[in-house]
mmCIF file of C-alpha atoms in Angstrom:
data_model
loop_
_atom_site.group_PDB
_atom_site.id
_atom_site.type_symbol
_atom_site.label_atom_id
_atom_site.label_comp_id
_atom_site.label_asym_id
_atom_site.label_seq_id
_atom_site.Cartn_x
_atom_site.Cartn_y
_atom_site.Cartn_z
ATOM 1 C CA UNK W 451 0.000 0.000 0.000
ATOM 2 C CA UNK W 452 1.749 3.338 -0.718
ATOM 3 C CA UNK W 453 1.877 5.625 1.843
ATOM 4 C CA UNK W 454 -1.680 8.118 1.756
ATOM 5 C CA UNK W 455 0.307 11.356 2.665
ATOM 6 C CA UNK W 456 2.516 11.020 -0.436
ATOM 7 C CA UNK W 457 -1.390 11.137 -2.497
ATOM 8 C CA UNK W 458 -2.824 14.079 -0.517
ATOM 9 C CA UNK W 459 0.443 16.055 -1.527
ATOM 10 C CA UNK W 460 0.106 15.185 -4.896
ATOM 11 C CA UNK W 461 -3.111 16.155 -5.052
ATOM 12 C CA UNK W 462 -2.425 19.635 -3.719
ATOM 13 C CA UNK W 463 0.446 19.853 -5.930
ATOM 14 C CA UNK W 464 -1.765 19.405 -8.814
ATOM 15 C CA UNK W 465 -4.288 21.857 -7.520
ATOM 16 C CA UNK W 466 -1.782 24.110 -7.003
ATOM 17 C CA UNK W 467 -0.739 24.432 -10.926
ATOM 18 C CA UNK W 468 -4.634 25.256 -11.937
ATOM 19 C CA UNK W 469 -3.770 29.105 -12.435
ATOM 20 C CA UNK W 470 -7.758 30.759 -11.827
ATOM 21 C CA UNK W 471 -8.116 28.130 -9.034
ATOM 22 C CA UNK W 472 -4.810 29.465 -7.450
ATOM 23 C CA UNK W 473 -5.987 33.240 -7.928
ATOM 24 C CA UNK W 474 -9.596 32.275 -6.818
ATOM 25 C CA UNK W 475 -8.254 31.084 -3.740
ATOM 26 C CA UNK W 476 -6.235 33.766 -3.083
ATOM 27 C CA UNK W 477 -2.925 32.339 -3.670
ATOM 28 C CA UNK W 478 -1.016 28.718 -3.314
ATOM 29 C CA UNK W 479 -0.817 28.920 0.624
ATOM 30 C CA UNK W 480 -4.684 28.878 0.642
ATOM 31 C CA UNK W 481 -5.023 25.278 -0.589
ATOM 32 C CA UNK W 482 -3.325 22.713 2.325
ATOM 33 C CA UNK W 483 -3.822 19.535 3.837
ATOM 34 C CA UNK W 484 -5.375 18.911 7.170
ATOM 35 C CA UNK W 485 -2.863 16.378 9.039
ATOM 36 C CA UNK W 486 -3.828 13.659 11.702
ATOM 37 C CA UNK W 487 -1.022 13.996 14.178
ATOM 38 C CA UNK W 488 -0.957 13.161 17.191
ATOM 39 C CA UNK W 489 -0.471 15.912 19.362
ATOM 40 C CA UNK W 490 -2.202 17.849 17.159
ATOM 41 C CA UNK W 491 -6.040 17.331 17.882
ATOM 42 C CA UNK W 492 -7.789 19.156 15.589
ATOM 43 C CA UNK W 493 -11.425 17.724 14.377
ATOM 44 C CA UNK W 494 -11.739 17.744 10.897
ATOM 45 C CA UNK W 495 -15.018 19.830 11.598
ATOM 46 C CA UNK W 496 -13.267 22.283 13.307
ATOM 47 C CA UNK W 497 -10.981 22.416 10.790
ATOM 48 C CA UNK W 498 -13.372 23.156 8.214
ATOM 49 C CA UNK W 499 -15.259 25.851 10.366
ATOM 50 C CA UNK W 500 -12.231 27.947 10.623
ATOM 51 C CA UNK W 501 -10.985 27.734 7.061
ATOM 52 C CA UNK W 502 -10.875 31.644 6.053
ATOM 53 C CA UNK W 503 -12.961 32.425 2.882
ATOM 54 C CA UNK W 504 -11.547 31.244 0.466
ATOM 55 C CA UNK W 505 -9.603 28.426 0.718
ATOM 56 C CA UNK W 506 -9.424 24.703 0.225
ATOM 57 C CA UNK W 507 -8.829 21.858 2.796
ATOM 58 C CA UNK W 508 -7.989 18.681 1.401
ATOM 59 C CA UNK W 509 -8.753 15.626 3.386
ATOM 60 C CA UNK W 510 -7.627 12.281 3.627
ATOM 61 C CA UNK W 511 -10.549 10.148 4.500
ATOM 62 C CA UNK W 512 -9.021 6.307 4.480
ATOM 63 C CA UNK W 513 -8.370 3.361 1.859
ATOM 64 C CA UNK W 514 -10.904 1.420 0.721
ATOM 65 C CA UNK W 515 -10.214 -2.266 -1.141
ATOM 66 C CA UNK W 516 -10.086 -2.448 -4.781
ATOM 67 C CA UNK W 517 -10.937 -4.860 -6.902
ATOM 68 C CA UNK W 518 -8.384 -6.964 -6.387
ATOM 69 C CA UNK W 519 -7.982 -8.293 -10.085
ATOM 70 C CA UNK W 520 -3.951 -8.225 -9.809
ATOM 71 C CA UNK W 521 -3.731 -4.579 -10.504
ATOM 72 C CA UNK W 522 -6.042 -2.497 -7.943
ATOM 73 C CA UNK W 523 -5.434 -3.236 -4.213
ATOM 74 C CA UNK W 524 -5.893 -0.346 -2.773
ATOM 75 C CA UNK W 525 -8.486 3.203 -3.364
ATOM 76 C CA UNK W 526 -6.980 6.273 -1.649
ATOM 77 C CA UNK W 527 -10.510 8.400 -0.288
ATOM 78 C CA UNK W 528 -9.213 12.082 -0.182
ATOM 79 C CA UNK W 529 -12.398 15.032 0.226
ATOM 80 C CA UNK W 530 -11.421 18.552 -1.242
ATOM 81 C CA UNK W 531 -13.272 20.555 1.243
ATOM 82 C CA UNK W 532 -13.983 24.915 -0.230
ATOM 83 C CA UNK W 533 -15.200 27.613 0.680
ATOM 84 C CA UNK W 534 -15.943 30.237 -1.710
ATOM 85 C CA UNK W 535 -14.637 33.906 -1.870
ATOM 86 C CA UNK W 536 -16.435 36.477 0.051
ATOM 87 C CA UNK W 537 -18.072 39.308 -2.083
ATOM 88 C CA UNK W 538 -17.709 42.278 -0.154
ATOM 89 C CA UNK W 539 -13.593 41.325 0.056
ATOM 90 C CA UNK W 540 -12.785 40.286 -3.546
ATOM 91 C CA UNK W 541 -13.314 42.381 -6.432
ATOM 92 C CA UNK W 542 -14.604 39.270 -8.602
ATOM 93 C CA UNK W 543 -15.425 36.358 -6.433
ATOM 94 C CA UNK W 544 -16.250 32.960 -8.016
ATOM 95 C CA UNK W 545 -19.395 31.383 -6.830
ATOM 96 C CA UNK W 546 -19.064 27.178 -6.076
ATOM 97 C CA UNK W 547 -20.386 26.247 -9.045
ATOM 98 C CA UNK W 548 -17.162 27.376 -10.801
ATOM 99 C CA UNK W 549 -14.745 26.781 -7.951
ATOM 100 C CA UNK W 550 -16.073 22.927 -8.404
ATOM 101 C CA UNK W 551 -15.403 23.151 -12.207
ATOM 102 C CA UNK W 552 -12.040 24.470 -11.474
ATOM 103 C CA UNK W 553 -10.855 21.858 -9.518
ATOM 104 C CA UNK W 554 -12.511 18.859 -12.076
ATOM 105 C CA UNK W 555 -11.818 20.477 -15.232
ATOM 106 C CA UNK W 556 -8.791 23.000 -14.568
ATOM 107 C CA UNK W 557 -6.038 22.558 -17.005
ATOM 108 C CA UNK W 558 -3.134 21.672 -14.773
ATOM 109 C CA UNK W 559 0.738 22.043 -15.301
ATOM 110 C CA UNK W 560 -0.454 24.383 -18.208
ATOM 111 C CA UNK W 561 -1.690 21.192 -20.146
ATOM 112 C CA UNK W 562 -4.743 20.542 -21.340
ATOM 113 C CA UNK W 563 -5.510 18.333 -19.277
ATOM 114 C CA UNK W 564 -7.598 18.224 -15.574
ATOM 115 C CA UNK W 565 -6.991 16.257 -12.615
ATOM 116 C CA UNK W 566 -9.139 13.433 -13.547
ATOM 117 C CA UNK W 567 -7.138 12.502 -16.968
ATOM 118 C CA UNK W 568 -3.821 12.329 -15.427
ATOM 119 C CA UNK W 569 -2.412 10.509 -12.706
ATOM 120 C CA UNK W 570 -1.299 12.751 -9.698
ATOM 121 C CA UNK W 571 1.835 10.567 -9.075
ATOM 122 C CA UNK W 572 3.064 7.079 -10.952
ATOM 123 C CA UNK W 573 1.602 4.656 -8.535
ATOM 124 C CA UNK W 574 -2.326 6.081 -9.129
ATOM 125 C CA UNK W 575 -4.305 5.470 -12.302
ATOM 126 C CA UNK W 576 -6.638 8.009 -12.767
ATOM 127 C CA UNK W 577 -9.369 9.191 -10.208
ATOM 128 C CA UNK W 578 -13.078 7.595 -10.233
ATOM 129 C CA UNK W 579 -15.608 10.152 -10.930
ATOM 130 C CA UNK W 580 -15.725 12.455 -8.204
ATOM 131 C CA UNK W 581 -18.837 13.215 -6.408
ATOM 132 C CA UNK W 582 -19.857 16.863 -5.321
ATOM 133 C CA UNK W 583 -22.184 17.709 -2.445
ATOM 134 C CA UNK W 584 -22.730 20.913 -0.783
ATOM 135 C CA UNK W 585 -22.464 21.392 3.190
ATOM 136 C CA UNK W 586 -23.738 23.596 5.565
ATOM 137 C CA UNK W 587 -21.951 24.047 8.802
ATOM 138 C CA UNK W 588 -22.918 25.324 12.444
ATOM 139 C CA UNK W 589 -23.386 29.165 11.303
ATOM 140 C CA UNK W 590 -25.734 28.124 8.391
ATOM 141 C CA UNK W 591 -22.171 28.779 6.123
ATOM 142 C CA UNK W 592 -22.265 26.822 3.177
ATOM 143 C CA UNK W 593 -19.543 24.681 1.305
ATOM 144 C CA UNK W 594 -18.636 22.393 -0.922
ATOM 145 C CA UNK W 595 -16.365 18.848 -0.848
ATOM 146 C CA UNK W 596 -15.796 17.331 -3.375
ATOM 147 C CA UNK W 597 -14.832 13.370 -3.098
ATOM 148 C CA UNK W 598 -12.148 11.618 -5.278
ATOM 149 C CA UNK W 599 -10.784 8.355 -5.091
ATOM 150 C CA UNK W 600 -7.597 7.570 -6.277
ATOM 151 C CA UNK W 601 -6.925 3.781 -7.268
ATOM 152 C CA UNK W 602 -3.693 2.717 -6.488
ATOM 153 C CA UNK W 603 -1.830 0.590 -9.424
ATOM 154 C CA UNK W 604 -0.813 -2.733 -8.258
ATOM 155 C CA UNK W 605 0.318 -3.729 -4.699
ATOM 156 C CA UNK W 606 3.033 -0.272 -3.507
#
């Protein structure tokens, strides 16, 4: 099984090259992991409530099984958690609905290409669809996460 953290960077990495999803988030620094470490108890949920508009939190979630048909073991769950620019402080926010295409269909590296037809790192193939679901937290805030699961090529 190859180790999850090396997949959440990746994925941020690749985030990180989408040019309007970098200035719509108000630079690089704005997109980041949240880390389990011990020591370091921070809920998820409490993460999420105190990301600063905007931003985006990506999560790793677990590992489900794959198929097991020789070449997927392993499915690497990671949630990309946003919240959207606020209006009154940026001069042209972008609502969800095109933060969320950003992030699916952003050309990355300055390719063509999105996230989901390229592989974030060698030992992925490319993601499953993602799924997209909007949130509303404990101030009646909404935001969006977007699941993707990466399968893992062969047994890392």
């Amino acid at each position: 099984m190859l180790k999850p953290s090396l997949v959440v960077n990746a994925v941020i990495t690749t985030l990180q090259t989408i040019q309007p999803f970098v200035a719509a988030m108000n630079g690089a620094q704005n997109i980041k992991a949240h880390s389990f470490v011990n020591g370091q108890v921070v809920p998820i949920m409490t993460d999420i409530y105190e990301m600063t508009s905007p931003s985006c939190l990506v999560v790793y979630e677990g590992t489900l099984g794959g198929n097991f048909d020789g070449m997927t073991m392993w499915k690497h769950h990671l949630t990309v958690y946003l919240k959207a620019p606020n209006q009154a402080t940026v001069q042209a926010p972008l609502g969800y609905e095109d933060l969320v295409w950003l992030v699916v269909n952003g050309a990355v590296n300055g390719t063509q290409l999105n996230i989901r037809q390229i592989s974030v790192i060698p030992e992925v193939t490319l993601v499953d669809t993602p799924t997209i679901t909007r949130l509303t937290d404990e101030t009646r805030t909404d935001f969006f996460k977007i699941d993707m699961v990466f399968p893992e090529i062969g047994d890392n």
